[in-house]
Short mmCIF file of C-alpha atoms in Angstrom, two decimals:
data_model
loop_
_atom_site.label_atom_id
_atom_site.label_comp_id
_atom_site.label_asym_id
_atom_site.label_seq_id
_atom_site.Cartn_x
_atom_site.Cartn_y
_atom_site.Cartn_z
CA UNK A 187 105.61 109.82 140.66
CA UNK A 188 105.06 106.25 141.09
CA UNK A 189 101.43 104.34 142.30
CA UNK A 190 102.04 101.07 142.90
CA UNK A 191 99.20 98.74 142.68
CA UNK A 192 98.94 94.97 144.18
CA UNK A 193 99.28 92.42 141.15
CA UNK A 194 99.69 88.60 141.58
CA UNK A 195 98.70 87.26 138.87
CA UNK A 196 100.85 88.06 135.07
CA UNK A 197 104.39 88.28 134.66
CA UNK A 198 104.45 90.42 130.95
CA UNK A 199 107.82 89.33 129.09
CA UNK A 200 107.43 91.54 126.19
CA UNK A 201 105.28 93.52 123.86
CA UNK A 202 104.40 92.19 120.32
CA UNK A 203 102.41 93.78 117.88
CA UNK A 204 99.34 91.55 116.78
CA UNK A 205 96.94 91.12 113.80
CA UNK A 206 93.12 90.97 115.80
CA UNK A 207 90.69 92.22 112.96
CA UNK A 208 90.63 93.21 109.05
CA UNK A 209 87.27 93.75 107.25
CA UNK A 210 86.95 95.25 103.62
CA UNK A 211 87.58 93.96 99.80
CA UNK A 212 87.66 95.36 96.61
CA UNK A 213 83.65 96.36 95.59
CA UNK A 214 81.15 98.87 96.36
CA UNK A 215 78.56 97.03 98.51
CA UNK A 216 78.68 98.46 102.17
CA UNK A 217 82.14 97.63 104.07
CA UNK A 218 84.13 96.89 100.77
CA UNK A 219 86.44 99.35 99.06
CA UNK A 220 87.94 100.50 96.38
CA UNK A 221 91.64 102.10 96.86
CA UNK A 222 90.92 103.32 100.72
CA UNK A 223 93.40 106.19 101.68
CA UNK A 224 92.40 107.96 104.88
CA UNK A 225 90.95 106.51 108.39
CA UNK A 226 90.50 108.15 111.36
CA UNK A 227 89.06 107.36 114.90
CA UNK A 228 86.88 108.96 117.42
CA UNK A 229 86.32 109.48 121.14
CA UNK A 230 83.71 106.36 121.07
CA UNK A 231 86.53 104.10 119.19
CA UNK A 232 84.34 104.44 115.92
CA UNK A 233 86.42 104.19 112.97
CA UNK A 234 86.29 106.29 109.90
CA UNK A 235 87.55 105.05 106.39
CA UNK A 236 88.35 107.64 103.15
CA UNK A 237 86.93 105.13 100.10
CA UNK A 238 88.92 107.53 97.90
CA UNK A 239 87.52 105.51 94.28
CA UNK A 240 84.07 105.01 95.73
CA UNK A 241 83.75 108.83 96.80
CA UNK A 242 82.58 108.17 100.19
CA UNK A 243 83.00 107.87 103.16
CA UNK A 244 82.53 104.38 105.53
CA UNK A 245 82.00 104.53 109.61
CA UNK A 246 82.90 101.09 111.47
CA UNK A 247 82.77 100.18 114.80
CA UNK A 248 86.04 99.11 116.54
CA UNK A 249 85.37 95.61 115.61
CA UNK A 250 85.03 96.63 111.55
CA UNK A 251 81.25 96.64 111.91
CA UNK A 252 79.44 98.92 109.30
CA UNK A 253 77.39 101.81 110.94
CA UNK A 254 77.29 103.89 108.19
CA UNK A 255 77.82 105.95 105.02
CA UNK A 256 77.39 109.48 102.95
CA UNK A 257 79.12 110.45 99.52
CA UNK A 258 79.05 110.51 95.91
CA UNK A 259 81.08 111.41 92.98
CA UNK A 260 80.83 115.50 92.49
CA UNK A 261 81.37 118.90 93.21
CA UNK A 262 78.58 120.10 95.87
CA UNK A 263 78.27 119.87 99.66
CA UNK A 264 78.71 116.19 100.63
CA UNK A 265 79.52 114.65 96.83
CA UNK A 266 83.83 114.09 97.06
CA UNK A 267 86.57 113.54 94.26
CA UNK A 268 88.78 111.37 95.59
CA UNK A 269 88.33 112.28 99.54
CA UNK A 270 92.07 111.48 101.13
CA UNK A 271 93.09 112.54 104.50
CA UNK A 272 90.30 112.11 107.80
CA UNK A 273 90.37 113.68 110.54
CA UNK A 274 87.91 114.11 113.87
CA UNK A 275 87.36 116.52 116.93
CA UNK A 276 86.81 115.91 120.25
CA UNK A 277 82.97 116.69 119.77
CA UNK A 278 82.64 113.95 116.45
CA UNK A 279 82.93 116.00 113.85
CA UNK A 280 84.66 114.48 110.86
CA UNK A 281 86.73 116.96 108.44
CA UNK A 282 87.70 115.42 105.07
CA UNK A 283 90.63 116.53 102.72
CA UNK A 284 88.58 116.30 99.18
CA UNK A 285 91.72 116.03 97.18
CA UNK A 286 90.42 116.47 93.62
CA UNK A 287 87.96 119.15 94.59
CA UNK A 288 90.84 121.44 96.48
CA UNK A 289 88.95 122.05 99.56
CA UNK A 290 88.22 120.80 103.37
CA UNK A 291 84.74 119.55 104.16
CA UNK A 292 83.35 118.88 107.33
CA UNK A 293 80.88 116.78 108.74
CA UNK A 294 78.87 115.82 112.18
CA UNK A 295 79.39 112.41 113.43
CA UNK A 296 76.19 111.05 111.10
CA UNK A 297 77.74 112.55 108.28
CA UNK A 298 75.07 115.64 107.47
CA UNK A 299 77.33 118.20 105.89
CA UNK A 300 78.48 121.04 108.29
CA UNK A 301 80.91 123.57 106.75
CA UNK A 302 83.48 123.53 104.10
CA UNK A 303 86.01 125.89 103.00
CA UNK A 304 89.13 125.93 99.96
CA UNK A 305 89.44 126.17 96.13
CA UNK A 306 91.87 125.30 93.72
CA UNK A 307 94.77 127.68 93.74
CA UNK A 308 97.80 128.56 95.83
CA UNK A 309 96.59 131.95 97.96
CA UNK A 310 95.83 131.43 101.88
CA UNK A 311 93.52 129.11 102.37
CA UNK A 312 93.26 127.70 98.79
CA UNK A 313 95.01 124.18 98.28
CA UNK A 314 96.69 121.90 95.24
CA UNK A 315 95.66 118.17 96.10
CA UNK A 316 95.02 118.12 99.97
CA UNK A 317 96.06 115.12 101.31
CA UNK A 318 96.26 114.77 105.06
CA UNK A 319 94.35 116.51 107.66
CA UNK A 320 94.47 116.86 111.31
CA UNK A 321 92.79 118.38 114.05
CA UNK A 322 93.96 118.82 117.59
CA UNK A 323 92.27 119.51 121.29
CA UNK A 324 91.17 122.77 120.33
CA UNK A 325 89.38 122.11 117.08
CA UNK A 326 92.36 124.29 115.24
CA UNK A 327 92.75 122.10 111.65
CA UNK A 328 96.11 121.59 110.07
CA UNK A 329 96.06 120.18 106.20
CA UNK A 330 99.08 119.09 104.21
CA UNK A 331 98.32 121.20 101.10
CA UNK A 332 100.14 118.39 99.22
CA UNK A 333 100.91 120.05 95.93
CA UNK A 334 101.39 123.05 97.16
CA UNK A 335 104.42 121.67 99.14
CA UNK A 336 103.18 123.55 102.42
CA UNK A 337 101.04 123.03 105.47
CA UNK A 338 97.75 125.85 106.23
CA UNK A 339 96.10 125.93 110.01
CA UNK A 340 92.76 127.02 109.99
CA UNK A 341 90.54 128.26 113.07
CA UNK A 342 87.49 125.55 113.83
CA UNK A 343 85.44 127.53 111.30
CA UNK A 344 87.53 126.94 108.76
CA UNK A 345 89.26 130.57 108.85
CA UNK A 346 92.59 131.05 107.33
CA UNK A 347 95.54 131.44 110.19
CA UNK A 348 98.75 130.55 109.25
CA UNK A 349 101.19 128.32 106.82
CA UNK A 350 104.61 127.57 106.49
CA UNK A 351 106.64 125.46 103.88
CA UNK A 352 107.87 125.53 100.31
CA UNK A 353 109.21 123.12 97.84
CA UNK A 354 112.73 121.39 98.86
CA UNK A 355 114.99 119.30 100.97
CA UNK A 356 115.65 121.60 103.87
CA UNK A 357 114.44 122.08 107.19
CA UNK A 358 110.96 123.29 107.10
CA UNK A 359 110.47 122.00 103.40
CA UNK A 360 108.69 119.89 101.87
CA UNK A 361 108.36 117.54 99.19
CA UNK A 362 104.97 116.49 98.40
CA UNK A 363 104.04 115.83 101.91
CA UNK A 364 100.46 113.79 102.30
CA UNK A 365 100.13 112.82 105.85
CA UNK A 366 99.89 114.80 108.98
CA UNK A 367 99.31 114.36 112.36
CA UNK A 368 98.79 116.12 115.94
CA UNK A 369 99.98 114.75 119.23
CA UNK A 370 98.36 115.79 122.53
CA UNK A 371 101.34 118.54 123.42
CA UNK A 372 99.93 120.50 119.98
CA UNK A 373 102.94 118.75 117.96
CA UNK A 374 102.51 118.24 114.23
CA UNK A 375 104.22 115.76 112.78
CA UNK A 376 104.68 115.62 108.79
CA UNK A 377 104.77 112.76 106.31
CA UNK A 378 107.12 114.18 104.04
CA UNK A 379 106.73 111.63 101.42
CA UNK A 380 109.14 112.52 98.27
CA UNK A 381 111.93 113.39 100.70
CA UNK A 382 110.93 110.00 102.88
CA UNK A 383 111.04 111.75 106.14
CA UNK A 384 108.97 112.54 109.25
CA UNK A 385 109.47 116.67 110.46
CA UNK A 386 108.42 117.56 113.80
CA UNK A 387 107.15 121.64 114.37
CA UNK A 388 105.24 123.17 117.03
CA UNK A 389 101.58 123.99 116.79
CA UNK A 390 102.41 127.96 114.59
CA UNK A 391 105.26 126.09 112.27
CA UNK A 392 108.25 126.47 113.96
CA UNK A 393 110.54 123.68 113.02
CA UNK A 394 111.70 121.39 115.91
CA UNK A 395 113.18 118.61 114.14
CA UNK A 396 113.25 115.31 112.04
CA UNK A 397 113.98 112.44 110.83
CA UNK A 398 114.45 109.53 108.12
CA UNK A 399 115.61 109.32 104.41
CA UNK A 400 115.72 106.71 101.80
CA UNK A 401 116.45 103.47 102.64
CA UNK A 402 115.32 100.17 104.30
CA UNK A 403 116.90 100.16 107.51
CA UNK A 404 115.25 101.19 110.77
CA UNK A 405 114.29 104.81 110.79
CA UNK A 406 114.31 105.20 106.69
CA UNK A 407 111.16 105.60 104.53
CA UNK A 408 110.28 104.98 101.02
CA UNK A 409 107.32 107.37 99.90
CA UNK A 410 106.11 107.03 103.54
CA UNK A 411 102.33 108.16 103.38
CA UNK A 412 100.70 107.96 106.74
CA UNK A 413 101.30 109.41 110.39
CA UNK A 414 99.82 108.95 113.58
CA UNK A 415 100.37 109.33 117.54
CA UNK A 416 98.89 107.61 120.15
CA UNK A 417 98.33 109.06 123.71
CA UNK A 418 101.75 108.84 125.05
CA UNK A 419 103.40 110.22 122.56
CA UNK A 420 104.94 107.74 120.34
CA UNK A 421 104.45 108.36 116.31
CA UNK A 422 103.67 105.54 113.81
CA UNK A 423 104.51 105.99 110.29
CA UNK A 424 103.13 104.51 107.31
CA UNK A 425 106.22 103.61 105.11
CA UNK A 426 103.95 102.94 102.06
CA UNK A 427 106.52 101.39 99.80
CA UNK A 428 108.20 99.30 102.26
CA UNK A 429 104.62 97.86 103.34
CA UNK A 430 105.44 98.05 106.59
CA UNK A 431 105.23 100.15 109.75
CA UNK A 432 107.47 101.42 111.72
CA UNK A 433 107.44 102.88 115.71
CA UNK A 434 109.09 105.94 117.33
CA UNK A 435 109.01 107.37 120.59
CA UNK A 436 108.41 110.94 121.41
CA UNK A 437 112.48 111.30 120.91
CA UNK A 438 112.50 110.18 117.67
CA UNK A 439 113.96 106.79 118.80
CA UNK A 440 112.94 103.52 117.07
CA UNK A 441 110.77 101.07 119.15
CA UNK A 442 109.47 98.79 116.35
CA UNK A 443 108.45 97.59 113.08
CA UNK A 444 106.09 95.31 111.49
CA UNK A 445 104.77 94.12 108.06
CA UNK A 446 105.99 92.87 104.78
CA UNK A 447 104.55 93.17 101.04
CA UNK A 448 101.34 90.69 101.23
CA UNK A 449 97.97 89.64 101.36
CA UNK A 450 97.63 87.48 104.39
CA UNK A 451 97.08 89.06 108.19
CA UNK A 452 99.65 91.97 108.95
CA UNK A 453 100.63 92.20 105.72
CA UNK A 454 100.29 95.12 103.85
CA UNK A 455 100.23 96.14 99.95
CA UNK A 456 100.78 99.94 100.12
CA UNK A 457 99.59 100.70 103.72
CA UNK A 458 99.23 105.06 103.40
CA UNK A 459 97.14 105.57 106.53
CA UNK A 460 97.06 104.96 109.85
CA UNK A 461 94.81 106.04 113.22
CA UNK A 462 95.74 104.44 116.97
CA UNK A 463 92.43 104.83 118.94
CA UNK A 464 92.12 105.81 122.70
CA UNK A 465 92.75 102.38 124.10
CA UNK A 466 95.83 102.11 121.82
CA UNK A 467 94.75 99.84 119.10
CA UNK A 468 96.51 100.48 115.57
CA UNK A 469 94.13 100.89 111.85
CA UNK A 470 96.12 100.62 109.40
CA UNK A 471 94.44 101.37 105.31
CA UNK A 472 96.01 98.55 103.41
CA UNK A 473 95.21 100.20 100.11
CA UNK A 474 96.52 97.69 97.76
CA UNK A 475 94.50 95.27 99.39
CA UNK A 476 91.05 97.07 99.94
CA UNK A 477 90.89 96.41 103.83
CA UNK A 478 91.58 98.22 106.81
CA UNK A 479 93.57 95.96 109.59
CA UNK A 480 93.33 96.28 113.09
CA UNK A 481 96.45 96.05 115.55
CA UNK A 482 96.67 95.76 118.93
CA UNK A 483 100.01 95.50 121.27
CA UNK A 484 99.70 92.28 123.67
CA UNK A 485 102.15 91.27 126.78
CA UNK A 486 103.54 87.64 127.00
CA UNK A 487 103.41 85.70 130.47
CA UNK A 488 106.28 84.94 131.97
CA UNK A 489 105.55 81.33 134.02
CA UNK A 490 109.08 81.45 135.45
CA UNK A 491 110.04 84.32 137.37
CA UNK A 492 112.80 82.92 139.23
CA UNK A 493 115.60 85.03 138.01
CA UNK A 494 113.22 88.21 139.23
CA UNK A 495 112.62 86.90 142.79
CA UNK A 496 116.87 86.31 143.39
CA UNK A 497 117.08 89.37 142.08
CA UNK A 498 114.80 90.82 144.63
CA UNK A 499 116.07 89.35 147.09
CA UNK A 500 119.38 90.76 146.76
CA UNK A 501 118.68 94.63 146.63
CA UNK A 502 116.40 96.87 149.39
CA UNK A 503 113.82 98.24 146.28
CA UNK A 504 111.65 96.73 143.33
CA UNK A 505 113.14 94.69 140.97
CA UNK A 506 111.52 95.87 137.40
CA UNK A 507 110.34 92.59 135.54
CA UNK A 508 109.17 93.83 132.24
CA UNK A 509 108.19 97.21 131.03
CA UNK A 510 104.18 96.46 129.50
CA UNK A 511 103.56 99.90 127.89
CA UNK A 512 105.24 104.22 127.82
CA UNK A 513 103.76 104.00 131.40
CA UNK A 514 103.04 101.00 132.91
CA UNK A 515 105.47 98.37 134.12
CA UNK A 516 105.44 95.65 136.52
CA UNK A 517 107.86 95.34 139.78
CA UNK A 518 108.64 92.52 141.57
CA UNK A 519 109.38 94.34 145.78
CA UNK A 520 109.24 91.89 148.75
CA UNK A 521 108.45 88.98 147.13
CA UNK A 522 105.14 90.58 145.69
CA UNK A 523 104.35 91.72 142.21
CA UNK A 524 103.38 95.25 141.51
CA UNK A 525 101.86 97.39 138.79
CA UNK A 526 102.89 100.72 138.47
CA UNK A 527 101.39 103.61 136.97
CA UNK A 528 103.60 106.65 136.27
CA UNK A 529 102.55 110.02 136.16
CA UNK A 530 103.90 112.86 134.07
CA UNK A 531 105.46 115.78 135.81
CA UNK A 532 102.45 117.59 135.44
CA UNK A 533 100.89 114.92 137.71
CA UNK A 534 97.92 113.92 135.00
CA UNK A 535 96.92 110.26 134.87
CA UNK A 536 98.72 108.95 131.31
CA UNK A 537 97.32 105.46 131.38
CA UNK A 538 95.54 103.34 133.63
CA UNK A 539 95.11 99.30 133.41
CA UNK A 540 94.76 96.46 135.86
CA UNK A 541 95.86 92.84 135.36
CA UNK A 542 93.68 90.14 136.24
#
């Protein structure tokens, strides 16, 4: 289903990927890091940064703006050793993989200490060196059990469900995998970071697919670290070692890349995280470099749209001019310019944006 929406003003030519923020540096003062490895994002755009070598954990506004704080080095409620993976609910609730302490804790969105759950070992619902955690729609909590070579899902209350995975190369293996992600169908996608691929399963482990190995072409990984997905589906993937990141649709299919080894803006020294908010901008942990970077995808005007308007002239129905985003693309039809909105088949409103 298409809406089409009267537009007479931008022509967008194509999407680029662009540095808009960074904040953070090597310390311990408030908004400076040491060795960040986990960010996540929540409903208000807050942003949530794992400062893995200064036990703690940082929240930011969208703009890198310090809000807040809580953590220490140790073993009890709230105190972290080496906190990793981040993860939030839809109700602000922050769960943290505490790697060197072999357990889950969660938190509310000031940071007072909830629940936790997990000990050192390889039963159900013990872990090896946690290292990615997500959470999807309904609160259910998936955690790549890192050194045990496995993923656990856990109820909202922390309660043991399900696993699947063991040490290898094969579907439905793993090899130390440390990120982890959820799309909005109940996906999870898997950093699989010693075999340098991305698996797909659905939400109780049952393998769908995957993709990647060694290499530096598009669509291989070294040691990649970090996974994300935005709302329509596509999956970014930290590909640590390459200091770069790289873009896939739903389909597995490559849409883009960016980032090279580097200090200045978008580039990265061992990105291993990233988070893509609800309006679609990109965090990316730059670990090497202390900072957190922001990303956001922007549309080029076209000024001449000459070749569009023959065009349109020429056939009885819209001409498409450029596609802006997974669902929104702008038609030239009867010497007018258009904005549509698609639906999915299930009819639900994907994304929404006017251009002024």
């Amino acid at each position: 289903l298409l809406i089409f929406i009267a537009c007479d003003v931008c022509f967008p030519e194509d999407a680029n990927i662009t540095n808009i923020d960074k904040w953070g540096s090597l310390g311990k003062q408030d908004g400076r890091f040491k060795t960040p490895s986990g960010i996540a994002a929540d409903n208000a755009g807050n942003i949530y940064v794992a400062d893995k070598e200064n036990y703690r954990i940082q929240k930011f506004d969208s703009n890198g703006t310090f809000i807040n704080k809580w953590g220490s080095k140790g073993e009890a409620s709230d105190e972290f050793k080496a906190p990793s993976g981040l993860a939030v609910d839809n109700n602000g609730n922050v769960y943290v993989a505490d790697k060197y302490n072999c357990r889950i804790q969660e938190f509310d969105k000031d940071g007072t200490f909830v629940n936790m759950w997990g000990s050192d070992g390889e039963e159900d619902g013990a872990f090896s060196g946690p290292s990615g955690i997500a959470v999807d729609s309904n609160k259910y909590i998936y955690v790549a059990d890192t050194n045990n070579h496995r993923v656990q899902k856990f109820d909202p209350e922390g309660k043991f469900i399900l696993k699947w995975g063991s040490k290898g190369n094969r579907n439905a293996e793993f090899n130390t995998p440390e990120g982890i992600a959820v799309d909005n169908a109940g996906n999870v996608y898997v950093a699989d970071t010693n075999n340098h691929r991305i698996q797909k399963f659905d939400s109780n482990g049952t393998y769908i697919n995957k993709w990647g190995s060694r290499g530096k072409n598009d669509r291989e990984f070294q040691y990649p670290k970090g996974v994300a997905t935005d709302n329509s589906g596509n999956i970014y993937v930290a590909d640590t070692e390459h200091n770069r990141i790289q873009k896939f649709d739903s389909n597995r299919a490559f849409l883009t890349k960016w980032g090279s080894y580097g200090r200045k803006d978008g580039e990265f020294s061992l990105p291993c995280s990233i988070t893509v908010d609800s309006s679609g901008n990109v965090y990316v942990v730059d670990s090497g470099n202390n900072r957190v970077e922001k990303f956001v995808f922007q549309s080029k005007i076209v000024s001449n749209v000459k070749t569009a308007e023959r065009k349109e002239k020429e056939v009885s129905m819209p001409v498409l001019v450029q596609t802006i985003s997974d669902t929104l693309r702008t038609y030239l039809f009867k010497s007018k310019l258009f904005t549509i909105l698609e639906r999915s088949k299930m009819n639900e409103i994907l994304a929404e944006q006017k251009f002024q």
